[in-house]
Amino acid sequence: MPSGYRPDRETDFAGFPSTTPIVIDNGASTFRIGWAGEAEPRVAFRNIVQRPRHRSSGETVTVVGDTDPALMKYFDCTRSAIRSPFDDDVVYQFEYMEYILDFGFDRLGATSEVGHPILMTECECNPSFSRARMSELLFETYGVPSIGNDTYLFVPLLSIVHGSFEVRIVDAKDVSSYFLKGEPVLGACCRTNVGGFHITDFLRQLLSLKYPYHSASITWEKAEELKKEHCYVALDYMSELQIFKNNKEEAEEKTRYWQLPWVPPPVEEPPSEEELARKAALKEKAGQRLRDMAAAKRSQKIAELEKQLSYLEELMEQLDGAEEEEATAILGRSGYLSQQEIKSAILKATQSLRKAKGESNGNEEKADASGVDKYPLVSVPDETLTPEQLKEKKKQILLKTTTEGRMRAKQRRAEEEALREKQEEERRLENPELYLEELRARYSELSDRVDQRKRQKLNGGKTNGNHNSSGGVGRGERLNAAQKERMRLLTSAAFDRGKGEDTFGTRDEDWLVYKKMSKDNDDDDDGNDDDESELARIASKIQDMDPTFVNKAEAVQQTPEPPKVRTLTAEDYRISIGIERFRCPEILFQPGMIGIDQAGIDEMVSISLRRLMEDEAVKERLCQSILVTGGCSLIPGMIPRLESGIRQFRPYLSPLKLVRAADPLIDAWRGAAAFAASSKFGRHTFSLADYREHGENLFHRKLKRGISTKRGDHPVQNGQNPVDEWEEQQRYWPSPRAPPVSPMGSPRTPNGSQKKPVLGKVKSKAKKWMHLLHHKKKPQEDMMWTPRAGPSADDSKEHNDADYGSPSTARHPHSSCESACAPEVFLEASSRQNSPLPSPTAHKEQPYFKVSSRFESEMKEANEMLRESKQLRVNTTKPKTVTFAPILEQGPEPVKNDWHSKELSETATEIFSHAYAIVCEAVLRMVSIIQGAMSSYNIDRRQMLEKIVSFKRYMMLKLAPGEGDKVLSEVITEAVLDMFDAWCENVERPLVQRAKEVYSWFLPERREELPPVPLSTHPCVYEDAEEFYSLEN
Amino acid sequence: MESEVVKTEMVLAATFPFKKVQIADKYPKGQSRGRQWKHLRLLLQAADATSLPPDRPNYLNIQSPPSIYPPKRYCDITGFEAPYVDPRTKLRYADPEVFKQIRMLPDEYVQRYLALRNAAVVLR
């Protein structure tokens, strides 16, 4: 899909019957909408919303999907980012979702209403709030008649397309990666929050950090494009890194370059000869004209002056020769007052004439000559002078003395200088090294001082590059020292006024403040000048003696010169993508690279396989058809890398086959469309009526029971309702009692369990106690647990637990159950029964420790063990545990109550023997499991025993049990030790064989046939203990 | 609206005939309505994962656990394997050349590099 692509509106919306579902693949990156049964989605666009402001009208508009960048100039996008309704892979922003749905339905051609069922994909295990809000939106805003429920569980639905149970999907989707098995096993899902989005983002960030000048050109869209075009997955990441580190040529070969648009700057050609000549001629001509003009002006002036001079001379002649009266008349005519005046005018004219003619006017000699009579009045006695002249004389005297003083000082300084020079010369000759050293010290001292002063003036200057962004940048920081001082003065002046008596101005110095305050008062360099000149002098001296010396001042002078601006070349506009090509996709395999602490996709396969509690044969079968789909599976090299990654987790030489989906991008949509077109779809929807009845509670687990009990009057389609669908899922979620591999026939086989009805009864009791114990572990309920709870008191809990207790496989179909809650439990449990026979009762077992999907089968095993050894404890360990005294007292009571109603003929002995049989079974299983592992390593029995104990400790540690459980585990240890003691006496017998006998002896059917087994057991304190003991021996 | 904008229909219409509730009625204009949504993290917290039965798959417990492999350290700048960490900037680096480069980096860039692997110091 090219960027800026806008989908057209479909026209045939009205042509579809209202039963045809609309299929929406609501992917985090792309939204695809189309009709069920078709091969391609009708409309697809990027799942994004922008809300820019229209420039001319100023209104906020909504733009969905990709846009043509050329048209975005009409919009002001500065305040609106591109937004997605998704957080990771969950829809959380339903306003944006609504815009997107609006656009999608509009493009599909919806006119009056969206009257079609909707099938919409979502992520695995979508949280219920997101699911509820989405259906609220679809039902209430769009009036959708029904929503496909099934896809509320899965994204790709490829199982339907491929029709095979074995399909396993590695969905490298845009945000997350998943694992599903064809018939989806939610329990075996695995998700890592890394996907194509992260790859693109990583690439964009890396490039814009590498090329900060071009970060504006490295947009999201461009990064996406680069990713699709150039990224690949390295088969071996480390060796690929080595190539790039050591092998330059190969790395160069693998590096791609992206040339940004670059226009070379216009090159200036050197001007040709003619050009130069022409320019010179032009210049010459202009110069000539100016010169001519100046010459003309001067000659004109000269002529004028000459004319005036001749006139004046003539006038003088006339005056010389004329009588008194005649002279006055001439003067009156000429405008001069006296002959003297005319004379001075003549002098002036002569001088200017001479100047105009370019002759030297002899001012220098005059100045020199006037040096003496500069102060003509000084030597004249006071009596002869007028008052004005006296004043003048005073002034002249002052001037004269100051000049003379200055001259004297100058002379004295020169003398001093000479003297010092001489002394230094002497010192130098005396000890040149010492002298040089001294000079250097002085130089550095002086230069430091000068530097400091400069810095103060410039306010500290620049710190080094690493820290220039740190520290405050307030107003104070920007002022230099002089400006700061000025501010200080101003503020103090402002605040001092009015404080006490105002004495400002009484002293002359006060007024100096104004001078300091004046703005251009930066020239306080007086002292500095001295220092600088001294510095220069010393520097020159040192340079004389030591030619290698570099004058710091000069060196500093050179650096501030701006470096010559290098003209930018095409190279600078070229973005190289080398290591990034495989570094970015690598985050799928090592999410730790971007700080996500989760397993990579290859490891996830092994986790999924582990969570899928099937035996090895099934896993092997699954591994032969692993389907890889999703956008990221298109990255070259993905399949081989994934294959090699998965192989590491599989047994040696086990078969493995990966297939990439034919079209990973729209496979999910196709799967959904095919599913929506199939007849199954009707059963997997829930309708507007359901929604109206239950509201969004339909999606919250808490009310599930309420719905399911109402099932009778609930409108159901084909006997299914959404909740049942959910229940149905649970069948595929393996029970905590997943079958461990046992070497011998255990009561798990239908045979064993059916021939032991009493065993079932004991187990049902045990279940109840375990249940109580379990509740004790929950802090919120029954903190102070007392075992007074009998079956009747327990009903409510039993009842509740039926809802979120783990579904159990029908291992003990004939277990008895409390009559009070039987119908309820039956209703709940029957849907989960795997047993082909409809059983009258079903019993629920609360797992001893809640089995999270984190812990695997060993945890289940632990539950098993603990559960059964609990019965042992109840029956055998009264003297040992004070803590459990209440249980022991209370324990048999419910049992007796039950007997009362069911089988009064049963004796306690039988119960105990069965209980012991269970312990034996448990221990045997432990032995067989551990021995199976140990025998190949040739470990002796002692070690094996230790292993069992440590295995138990490990479980204790892992499961963090309460106080009661610890005691319980001690009982197990005790039992294990006893068993081993017994076995140690007859070492010649094979261990398992012996144990088998021990076990089988307790089965009543074969009791007669087998000899009694000498076993040391705990002494029993019950009334039947004697009998029990005698039976044993 | 400019004619070419109208022609491409890039702006979403205010009302659609197929909707029961128009967006303008749902989110009235000019009325500050604050933030209507929460981030996924908060939503998941609100959903109270502890109340869900742990043996059923839900959004949180199908997440993959941390990798069993020891995490590899890569140079933040070049992407090569990084044996060293700069104690000042906390950036990982592959060789002395990169170290020089790191020390020349402005603080902002250091933080951006750290943010790439979710190790940046976020000041609030």
Coordinates of C-alpha atoms in Angstrom, one line a residue, chain A residues 503-512:
Chain A
T503 CA 22.3 61.5 52.2
F504 CA 22.8 60.9 48.6
G505 CA 24.7 63.7 46.9
T506 CA 26.4 65.1 50.0
R507 CA 29.6 63.7 48.8
D508 CA 31.0 64.0 45.3
E509 CA 31.7 60.3 45.1
D510 CA 28.0 59.6 45.2
W511 CA 27.6 60.9 41.8
L512 CA 30.1 58.5 40.4

